[in-house]
């Protein structure tokens, strides 16, 4: 008999939807000690909240997140609200003895991430930071190949995360475009993913040199009722300042190797709807991966004779590929939503074993240091050591 684990989900947007789907699926796909129960959802818009709760089968709802988090029947708080509120929600949850699962980016600043990590450590609760792309079989397998030494010494990581959803100058000034709500533009939203992958595959980053641009500096204000948690489509004729980047290009130095890395993030890459990409080049081999073909990993083995070398396309659908033994019959592909199911499975496995998941809020702190260093570097026009920023 599985133990019930009562979940409170804070937020009803896109991530609220994906997380609800994954909490529902995880104990059906994986053999876990826990069975998540969608106990209560928090939202800021009464109509959205009631349809969300009905659609996903939550037992209860509330428009007061503190009330939700402090309920004695809640075991785990899942934060899918805007970045601005992550820290307060996570700290309050930890203080109330709840395990915390939090969407990326971790929070707005290095000191907020430290506060989140400390609160969880002090309370002895789990902290889990959701960088779901690590959980893709191909990405996990890429790390395995690197750790097995199949790439040898790593020379380069080239990451890119490109989107195009705000290229229209009439796209409204939603919370994503305000620094005080989001911390940064694609630098935080997408760069946090790329940096997580760079750390996952290559190692700790210790310096950053960056350039950033904001192409559209003023945008129409969103319509009424859309100020904080939702985008809103009914915009007004008044305009407001965009206070985040539209694109950021980073050069990365690594702590324990001479590897040279880069990471380009943008919301102005036309046609790139959700293009998360990396290449890793080593002394013995190279890897290429792209979210649009998430079941595939390209591998070039430099130990083969030069004349026959070439990238081979590995389909990650065998039972012995990471996560795949629990999914469909061999040879069948998986999609975006499975990355969250895999993430929740890993999180619940750590909870059952009492081990710290990775990434957690300490990793969030490291990622925030890189993002903050990139921000300083772009503004001051110089290379910045990650330790410099707090
Ligand atoms: C929007 O840019 C977004 O939903 C990100 O916030 C997610 O983290 C990314 O995975 C997909 O795009």
Short mmCIF file of C-alpha atoms and ligand atoms in Angstrom, two decimals:
data_model
loop_
_atom_site.label_atom_id
_atom_site.label_comp_id
_atom_site.label_asym_id
_atom_site.label_seq_id
_atom_site.Cartn_x
_atom_site.Cartn_y
_atom_site.Cartn_z
CA UNK A 1 0.00 0.00 0.00
CA UNK A 2 1.49 3.34 -1.06
CA UNK A 3 1.69 6.24 1.39
CA UNK A 4 -0.49 9.21 0.44
CA UNK A 5 1.44 12.45 -0.02
CA UNK A 6 -0.77 15.52 0.07
CA UNK A 7 0.27 18.19 -2.39
CA UNK A 8 -0.59 21.90 -2.40
CA UNK A 9 0.01 23.55 -5.77
CA UNK A 10 0.53 27.33 -5.64
CA UNK A 11 -0.37 28.71 -9.06
CA UNK A 12 -2.72 27.79 -11.88
CA UNK A 13 -0.87 28.91 -15.02
CA UNK A 14 1.01 26.86 -17.63
CA UNK A 15 3.30 25.27 -15.03
CA UNK A 16 0.34 24.59 -12.72
CA UNK A 17 -1.19 22.59 -15.54
CA UNK A 18 1.96 20.59 -16.35
CA UNK A 19 2.68 19.89 -12.69
CA UNK A 20 -0.88 18.74 -12.01
CA UNK A 21 -0.62 16.38 -14.97
CA UNK A 22 2.69 15.01 -13.71
CA UNK A 23 1.63 14.59 -10.07
CA UNK A 24 -1.36 12.60 -11.35
CA UNK A 25 0.79 10.36 -13.56
CA UNK A 26 3.94 9.81 -11.53
CA UNK A 27 2.89 6.98 -9.25
CA UNK A 28 1.18 5.19 -12.15
CA UNK A 29 4.35 5.18 -14.26
CA UNK A 30 6.99 4.72 -11.56
CA UNK A 31 7.04 2.33 -8.60
CA UNK A 32 7.19 4.71 -5.68
CA UNK A 33 6.61 4.59 -1.98
CA UNK A 34 4.34 7.64 -2.24
CA UNK A 35 1.14 8.35 -4.05
CA UNK A 36 0.62 12.10 -4.57
CA UNK A 37 -2.83 13.45 -3.78
CA UNK A 38 -3.88 16.76 -5.36
CA UNK A 39 -5.19 18.20 -2.11
CA UNK A 40 -5.46 21.94 -2.65
CA UNK A 41 -4.71 24.56 -5.30
CA UNK A 42 -4.03 28.24 -4.75
CA UNK A 43 -4.75 30.88 -7.41
CA UNK A 44 -5.35 34.61 -7.61
CA UNK A 45 -8.22 34.62 -10.09
CA UNK A 46 -11.44 33.02 -8.81
CA UNK A 47 -12.66 31.84 -12.22
CA UNK A 48 -9.33 30.38 -13.31
CA UNK A 49 -8.95 28.70 -9.96
CA UNK A 50 -12.34 27.03 -10.00
CA UNK A 51 -11.94 25.64 -13.52
CA UNK A 52 -8.38 24.52 -12.70
CA UNK A 53 -9.52 22.70 -9.58
CA UNK A 54 -12.38 21.03 -11.39
CA UNK A 55 -10.31 19.98 -14.40
CA UNK A 56 -7.47 18.42 -12.39
CA UNK A 57 -9.57 17.05 -9.55
CA UNK A 58 -8.16 18.99 -6.60
CA UNK A 59 -10.05 18.36 -3.38
CA UNK A 60 -9.99 21.99 -2.33
CA UNK A 61 -8.96 25.51 -3.36
CA UNK A 62 -8.05 28.79 -1.76
CA UNK A 63 -7.07 32.33 -2.72
CA UNK A 64 -4.90 32.67 0.39
CA UNK A 65 -1.56 30.92 -0.06
CA UNK A 66 -0.48 31.18 3.58
CA UNK A 67 -3.65 29.44 4.64
CA UNK A 68 -2.95 26.69 2.10
CA UNK A 69 0.68 26.23 3.10
CA UNK A 70 -0.02 26.11 6.84
CA UNK A 71 -2.71 23.43 6.57
CA UNK A 72 -1.67 20.50 8.76
CA UNK A 73 -2.70 17.96 6.11
CA UNK A 74 -0.22 19.25 3.48
CA UNK A 75 3.05 17.31 3.05
CA UNK A 76 4.57 19.03 0.04
CA UNK A 77 4.17 22.53 -1.37
CA UNK A 78 4.66 22.91 -5.12
CA UNK A 79 5.46 26.51 -6.15
CA UNK A 80 4.46 27.43 -9.70
CA UNK A 81 3.76 31.13 -9.08
CA UNK A 82 5.83 34.03 -10.54
CA UNK A 83 9.47 34.15 -9.51
CA UNK A 84 8.93 37.17 -7.24
CA UNK A 85 7.00 35.12 -4.69
CA UNK A 86 9.12 31.94 -4.72
CA UNK A 87 11.27 32.96 -1.79
CA UNK A 88 8.44 33.96 0.56
CA UNK A 89 6.42 30.89 -0.32
CA UNK A 90 9.36 28.49 0.04
CA UNK A 91 10.57 29.96 3.33
CA UNK A 92 7.06 29.98 4.79
CA UNK A 93 6.49 26.41 3.63
CA UNK A 94 9.75 25.24 5.21
CA UNK A 95 8.93 27.07 8.44
CA UNK A 96 5.67 25.16 8.47
CA UNK A 97 7.51 21.86 8.09
CA UNK A 98 6.54 21.26 4.46
CA UNK A 99 8.71 19.77 1.74
CA UNK A 100 9.19 22.24 -1.10
CA UNK A 101 9.14 21.62 -4.84
CA UNK A 102 9.77 24.84 -6.76
CA UNK A 103 9.76 25.79 -10.44
CA UNK A 104 12.79 27.51 -11.88
CA UNK A 105 14.22 30.09 -11.83
CA UNK A 106 14.76 29.54 -8.12
CA UNK A 107 14.10 33.16 -7.13
CA UNK A 108 15.23 36.75 -7.77
CA UNK A 109 18.64 36.86 -6.09
CA UNK A 110 21.50 34.86 -4.62
CA UNK A 111 20.55 35.95 -1.11
CA UNK A 112 16.95 34.81 -1.64
CA UNK A 113 18.18 31.40 -2.80
CA UNK A 114 20.38 31.20 0.30
CA UNK A 115 17.40 32.03 2.49
CA UNK A 116 15.33 29.32 0.78
CA UNK A 117 18.07 26.73 1.19
CA UNK A 118 18.72 27.67 4.81
CA UNK A 119 15.04 27.55 5.73
CA UNK A 120 14.69 24.04 4.28
CA UNK A 121 17.91 22.81 5.87
CA UNK A 122 16.92 24.23 9.26
CA UNK A 123 13.47 22.63 9.08
CA UNK A 124 14.89 19.35 7.78
CA UNK A 125 12.56 19.36 4.79
CA UNK A 126 13.31 18.56 1.18
CA UNK A 127 14.10 21.34 -1.28
CA UNK A 128 13.71 20.54 -4.94
CA UNK A 129 14.36 22.96 -7.79
CA UNK A 130 12.66 21.92 -10.99
CA UNK A 131 15.01 21.97 -13.96
CA UNK A 132 13.00 19.40 -15.87
CA UNK A 133 15.29 19.15 -18.91
CA UNK A 134 17.85 17.20 -16.89
CA UNK A 135 15.22 14.50 -16.69
CA UNK A 136 15.07 13.87 -20.40
CA UNK A 137 16.49 10.42 -21.15
CA UNK A 138 18.81 11.84 -23.85
CA UNK A 139 20.15 14.54 -21.52
CA UNK A 140 20.60 12.14 -18.67
CA UNK A 141 22.34 9.73 -21.05
CA UNK A 142 24.61 12.52 -22.30
CA UNK A 143 25.79 13.02 -18.72
CA UNK A 144 26.29 9.28 -18.34
CA UNK A 145 28.50 9.19 -21.46
CA UNK A 146 30.50 12.15 -20.17
CA UNK A 147 30.92 10.56 -16.73
CA UNK A 148 31.97 7.26 -18.29
CA UNK A 149 34.77 9.20 -20.01
CA UNK A 150 33.44 8.67 -23.54
CA UNK A 151 34.08 12.34 -24.33
CA UNK A 152 37.41 12.55 -22.50
CA UNK A 153 38.45 16.00 -21.35
CA UNK A 154 35.70 18.50 -22.11
CA UNK A 155 36.73 21.49 -24.22
CA UNK A 156 33.42 23.19 -24.98
CA UNK A 157 29.83 23.52 -23.87
CA UNK A 158 27.67 25.51 -26.28
CA UNK A 159 24.14 26.03 -25.02
CA UNK A 160 21.31 27.99 -26.57
CA UNK A 161 17.74 28.47 -25.45
CA UNK A 162 15.76 30.48 -27.97
CA UNK A 163 12.12 31.51 -28.18
CA UNK A 164 10.13 34.11 -30.13
CA UNK A 165 6.88 34.71 -28.22
CA UNK A 166 7.34 38.43 -27.49
CA UNK A 167 8.65 39.66 -30.86
CA UNK A 168 5.38 41.49 -31.54
CA UNK A 169 5.90 45.03 -30.10
CA UNK A 170 2.24 44.93 -29.04
CA UNK A 171 2.83 41.98 -26.76
CA UNK A 172 1.83 43.44 -23.38
CA UNK A 173 4.07 44.29 -20.47
CA UNK A 174 3.36 41.14 -18.44
CA UNK A 175 5.19 40.27 -15.21
CA UNK A 176 7.77 38.32 -17.25
CA UNK A 177 9.06 41.65 -18.60
CA UNK A 178 9.49 43.36 -15.25
CA UNK A 179 12.71 42.83 -13.34
CA UNK A 180 11.08 43.11 -9.93
CA UNK A 181 8.78 40.18 -10.77
CA UNK A 182 10.99 37.97 -12.92
CA UNK A 183 14.57 38.85 -11.98
CA UNK A 184 15.50 39.03 -15.66
CA UNK A 185 14.15 38.25 -19.12
CA UNK A 186 15.34 35.18 -21.00
CA UNK A 187 18.52 35.44 -18.94
CA UNK A 188 16.57 34.17 -15.92
CA UNK A 189 13.73 32.26 -17.59
CA UNK A 190 15.80 30.36 -20.18
CA UNK A 191 19.36 31.01 -19.02
CA UNK A 192 18.61 29.25 -15.74
CA UNK A 193 17.87 26.09 -17.78
CA UNK A 194 21.00 26.41 -19.93
CA UNK A 195 23.20 27.06 -16.92
CA UNK A 196 21.65 24.10 -15.15
CA UNK A 197 22.54 21.93 -18.14
CA UNK A 198 26.08 23.31 -18.30
CA UNK A 199 26.58 22.50 -14.61
CA UNK A 200 24.92 19.09 -15.00
CA UNK A 201 27.08 18.10 -17.96
CA UNK A 202 30.38 19.90 -17.43
CA UNK A 203 30.61 21.27 -13.89
CA UNK A 204 30.59 24.38 -11.74
CA UNK A 205 30.84 27.73 -13.51
CA UNK A 206 33.15 30.33 -12.01
CA UNK A 207 33.15 33.30 -14.39
CA UNK A 208 30.88 34.99 -16.89
CA UNK A 209 31.22 37.59 -19.61
CA UNK A 210 27.91 38.72 -21.04
CA UNK A 211 26.12 41.09 -23.40
CA UNK A 212 22.41 41.79 -23.14
CA UNK A 213 19.87 43.64 -25.27
CA UNK A 214 16.35 44.92 -24.80
CA UNK A 215 15.01 45.46 -28.32
CA UNK A 216 11.53 46.71 -27.43
CA UNK A 217 11.86 49.15 -24.57
CA UNK A 218 8.21 50.14 -24.02
CA UNK A 219 5.16 47.93 -24.28
CA UNK A 220 1.41 48.34 -23.84
CA UNK A 221 0.27 47.80 -20.28
CA UNK A 222 -1.80 44.66 -19.81
CA UNK A 223 -5.51 45.17 -19.20
CA UNK A 224 -7.12 45.38 -15.81
CA UNK A 225 -6.78 42.49 -13.44
CA UNK A 226 -3.63 41.32 -15.16
CA UNK A 227 -1.08 43.16 -13.09
CA UNK A 228 0.67 40.30 -11.35
CA UNK A 229 -0.03 36.63 -11.81
CA UNK A 230 -1.54 36.33 -15.28
CA UNK A 231 -0.60 37.71 -18.65
CA UNK A 232 -3.97 39.13 -19.70
CA UNK A 233 -4.71 39.89 -23.33
CA UNK A 234 -6.91 42.96 -23.04
CA UNK A 235 -4.15 45.52 -23.11
CA UNK A 236 -4.50 49.26 -22.66
CA UNK A 237 -3.21 52.04 -24.95
CA UNK A 238 -0.82 53.21 -22.23
CA UNK A 239 2.75 51.95 -22.33
CA UNK A 240 5.26 51.01 -19.65
CA UNK A 241 9.00 50.30 -19.52
CA UNK A 242 10.42 46.84 -20.13
CA UNK A 243 12.98 46.35 -17.38
CA UNK A 244 14.50 43.02 -18.40
CA UNK A 245 16.65 41.75 -21.25
CA UNK A 246 15.13 40.43 -24.49
CA UNK A 247 18.31 38.47 -25.23
CA UNK A 248 21.56 37.65 -23.45
CA UNK A 249 24.72 35.99 -24.75
CA UNK A 250 27.12 34.56 -22.16
CA UNK A 251 30.67 33.23 -22.20
CA UNK A 252 31.35 30.81 -19.37
CA UNK A 253 34.48 29.75 -17.53
CA UNK A 254 34.38 26.54 -15.46
CA UNK A 255 35.78 25.99 -11.98
CA UNK A 256 37.59 22.68 -12.34
CA UNK A 257 38.47 22.59 -15.98
CA UNK A 258 39.72 24.72 -18.79
CA UNK A 259 36.53 24.11 -20.76
CA UNK A 260 35.18 27.17 -22.51
CA UNK A 261 31.41 27.52 -22.55
CA UNK A 262 28.76 29.73 -24.06
CA UNK A 263 25.07 30.13 -23.72
CA UNK A 264 22.77 32.28 -25.88
CA UNK A 265 19.23 33.01 -24.75
CA UNK A 266 16.65 35.06 -26.55
CA UNK A 267 12.93 35.71 -26.96
CA UNK A 268 13.67 37.32 -30.32
CA UNK A 269 14.82 34.33 -32.35
CA UNK A 270 12.07 34.18 -34.97
CA UNK A 271 10.80 30.68 -35.65
CA UNK A 272 12.47 29.25 -32.57
CA UNK A 273 9.35 28.50 -30.55
CA UNK A 274 11.07 26.61 -27.75
CA UNK A 275 14.54 25.72 -28.96
CA UNK A 276 16.68 24.35 -26.15
CA UNK A 277 19.98 23.12 -27.54
CA UNK A 278 23.46 22.07 -26.48
CA UNK A 279 26.70 20.77 -27.92
CA UNK A 280 29.52 19.32 -25.83
CA UNK A 281 32.93 18.79 -27.39
CA UNK A 282 35.57 16.63 -25.72
CA UNK A 283 38.94 15.09 -26.55
CA UNK A 284 37.35 11.74 -27.41
CA UNK A 285 33.90 12.63 -28.62
CA UNK A 286 31.13 15.16 -29.20
CA UNK A 287 27.44 15.33 -28.29
CA UNK A 288 24.59 17.37 -29.75
CA UNK A 289 21.03 17.58 -28.42
CA UNK A 290 17.97 19.66 -29.14
CA UNK A 291 14.61 19.71 -27.34
CA UNK A 292 12.68 19.71 -30.62
CA UNK A 293 13.99 16.17 -31.14
CA UNK A 294 14.14 15.24 -27.50
CA UNK A 295 14.27 11.48 -28.00
CA UNK A 296 17.49 11.72 -29.97
CA UNK A 297 21.12 12.31 -29.02
CA UNK A 298 23.87 12.78 -31.57
CA UNK A 299 27.20 11.27 -30.62
CA UNK A 300 30.49 11.36 -32.50
CA UNK A 301 33.21 9.01 -31.32
CA UNK A 302 36.66 10.44 -32.04
CA UNK A 303 38.33 7.13 -31.13
CA UNK A 304 36.95 5.58 -34.33
CA UNK A 305 39.05 5.81 -37.51
CA UNK A 306 38.93 9.37 -38.88
CA UNK A 307 37.61 8.27 -42.27
CA UNK A 308 34.47 6.71 -40.83
CA UNK A 309 33.81 9.21 -38.05
CA UNK A 310 30.44 10.90 -38.13
CA UNK A 311 27.62 11.88 -35.81
CA UNK A 312 25.37 8.95 -35.12
CA UNK A 313 21.83 9.50 -34.02
CA UNK A 314 20.96 7.50 -30.92
CA UNK A 315 17.24 7.03 -30.32
CA UNK A 316 16.76 7.01 -26.56
CA UNK A 317 13.96 4.48 -26.54
CA UNK A 318 15.60 1.36 -25.16
CA UNK A 319 14.67 -0.05 -21.79
CA UNK A 320 18.18 0.53 -20.45
CA UNK A 321 18.21 4.22 -21.33
CA UNK A 322 17.55 6.46 -18.31
CA UNK A 323 13.89 6.45 -17.18
CA UNK A 324 12.77 4.47 -20.23
CA UNK A 325 12.19 1.09 -18.62
CA UNK A 326 9.15 2.58 -16.90
CA UNK A 327 7.67 4.25 -19.95
CA UNK A 328 6.28 2.67 -23.08
CA UNK A 329 7.40 -0.49 -24.83
CA UNK A 330 10.92 -0.23 -26.29
CA UNK A 331 11.12 1.88 -29.43
CA UNK A 332 8.32 4.26 -28.44
CA UNK A 333 9.08 7.94 -28.03
CA UNK A 334 8.16 10.23 -25.12
CA UNK A 335 7.33 13.98 -24.93
CA UNK A 336 7.68 17.21 -22.94
CA UNK A 337 5.24 16.20 -20.21
CA UNK A 338 7.28 13.11 -19.32
CA UNK A 339 10.17 15.34 -18.21
CA UNK A 340 8.02 16.54 -15.33
CA UNK A 341 6.85 13.04 -14.45
CA UNK A 342 10.50 11.91 -14.33
CA UNK A 343 11.35 14.95 -12.20
CA UNK A 344 8.62 14.18 -9.70
CA UNK A 345 9.65 10.54 -9.57
CA UNK A 346 13.24 11.56 -8.72
CA UNK A 347 11.98 14.00 -6.12
CA UNK A 348 9.71 11.44 -4.44
CA UNK A 349 12.47 8.84 -4.49
CA UNK A 350 14.72 11.27 -2.60
CA UNK A 351 11.92 12.00 -0.17
CA UNK A 352 11.45 8.28 0.50
CA UNK A 353 15.19 7.72 0.99
CA UNK A 354 15.76 10.92 2.95
CA UNK A 355 18.46 12.08 0.52
CA UNK A 356 18.92 15.56 -0.94
CA UNK A 357 17.64 15.91 -4.50
CA UNK A 358 19.62 17.54 -7.24
CA UNK A 359 19.08 20.27 -8.19
CA UNK A 360 17.98 21.76 -4.88
CA UNK A 361 17.99 25.33 -3.54
CA UNK A 362 21.77 25.23 -3.02
CA UNK A 363 22.06 24.54 -6.75
CA UNK A 364 19.58 27.39 -7.23
CA UNK A 365 22.01 29.62 -5.37
CA UNK A 366 24.86 28.61 -7.72
CA UNK A 367 22.72 29.18 -10.80
CA UNK A 368 21.60 32.56 -9.48
CA UNK A 369 25.24 33.51 -8.98
CA UNK A 370 25.92 32.86 -12.66
CA UNK A 371 22.83 34.81 -13.76
CA UNK A 372 23.62 37.70 -11.44
CA UNK A 373 27.25 37.69 -12.63
CA UNK A 374 26.00 37.84 -16.24
CA UNK A 375 23.82 40.81 -15.36
CA UNK A 376 26.74 42.67 -13.74
CA UNK A 377 29.05 41.73 -16.61
CA UNK A 378 26.66 43.08 -19.25
CA UNK A 379 26.07 46.30 -17.37
CA UNK A 380 29.72 46.94 -16.48
CA UNK A 381 31.30 45.54 -19.64
CA UNK A 382 33.72 43.18 -17.91
CA UNK A 383 34.31 39.54 -16.99
CA UNK A 384 32.77 38.77 -13.60
CA UNK A 385 33.72 36.01 -11.15
CA UNK A 386 30.64 34.29 -9.77
CA UNK A 387 31.88 34.63 -6.17
CA UNK A 388 31.78 38.43 -6.57
CA UNK A 389 27.99 38.50 -6.60
CA UNK A 390 25.89 37.88 -3.53
C1 LIG B 1 8.49 30.32 -21.07
O1 LIG B 1 9.60 30.93 -21.58
C2 LIG B 1 8.74 28.86 -20.65
O2 LIG B 1 7.53 28.34 -20.23
C3 LIG B 1 9.75 28.73 -19.50
O3 LIG B 1 9.35 29.44 -18.36
C4 LIG B 1 9.97 27.28 -19.20
O4 LIG B 1 10.87 27.10 -18.15
C5 LIG B 1 10.50 26.62 -20.46
O5 LIG B 1 10.75 25.28 -20.21
C6 LIG B 1 9.52 26.77 -21.57
O6 LIG B 1 9.24 28.14 -21.77
#
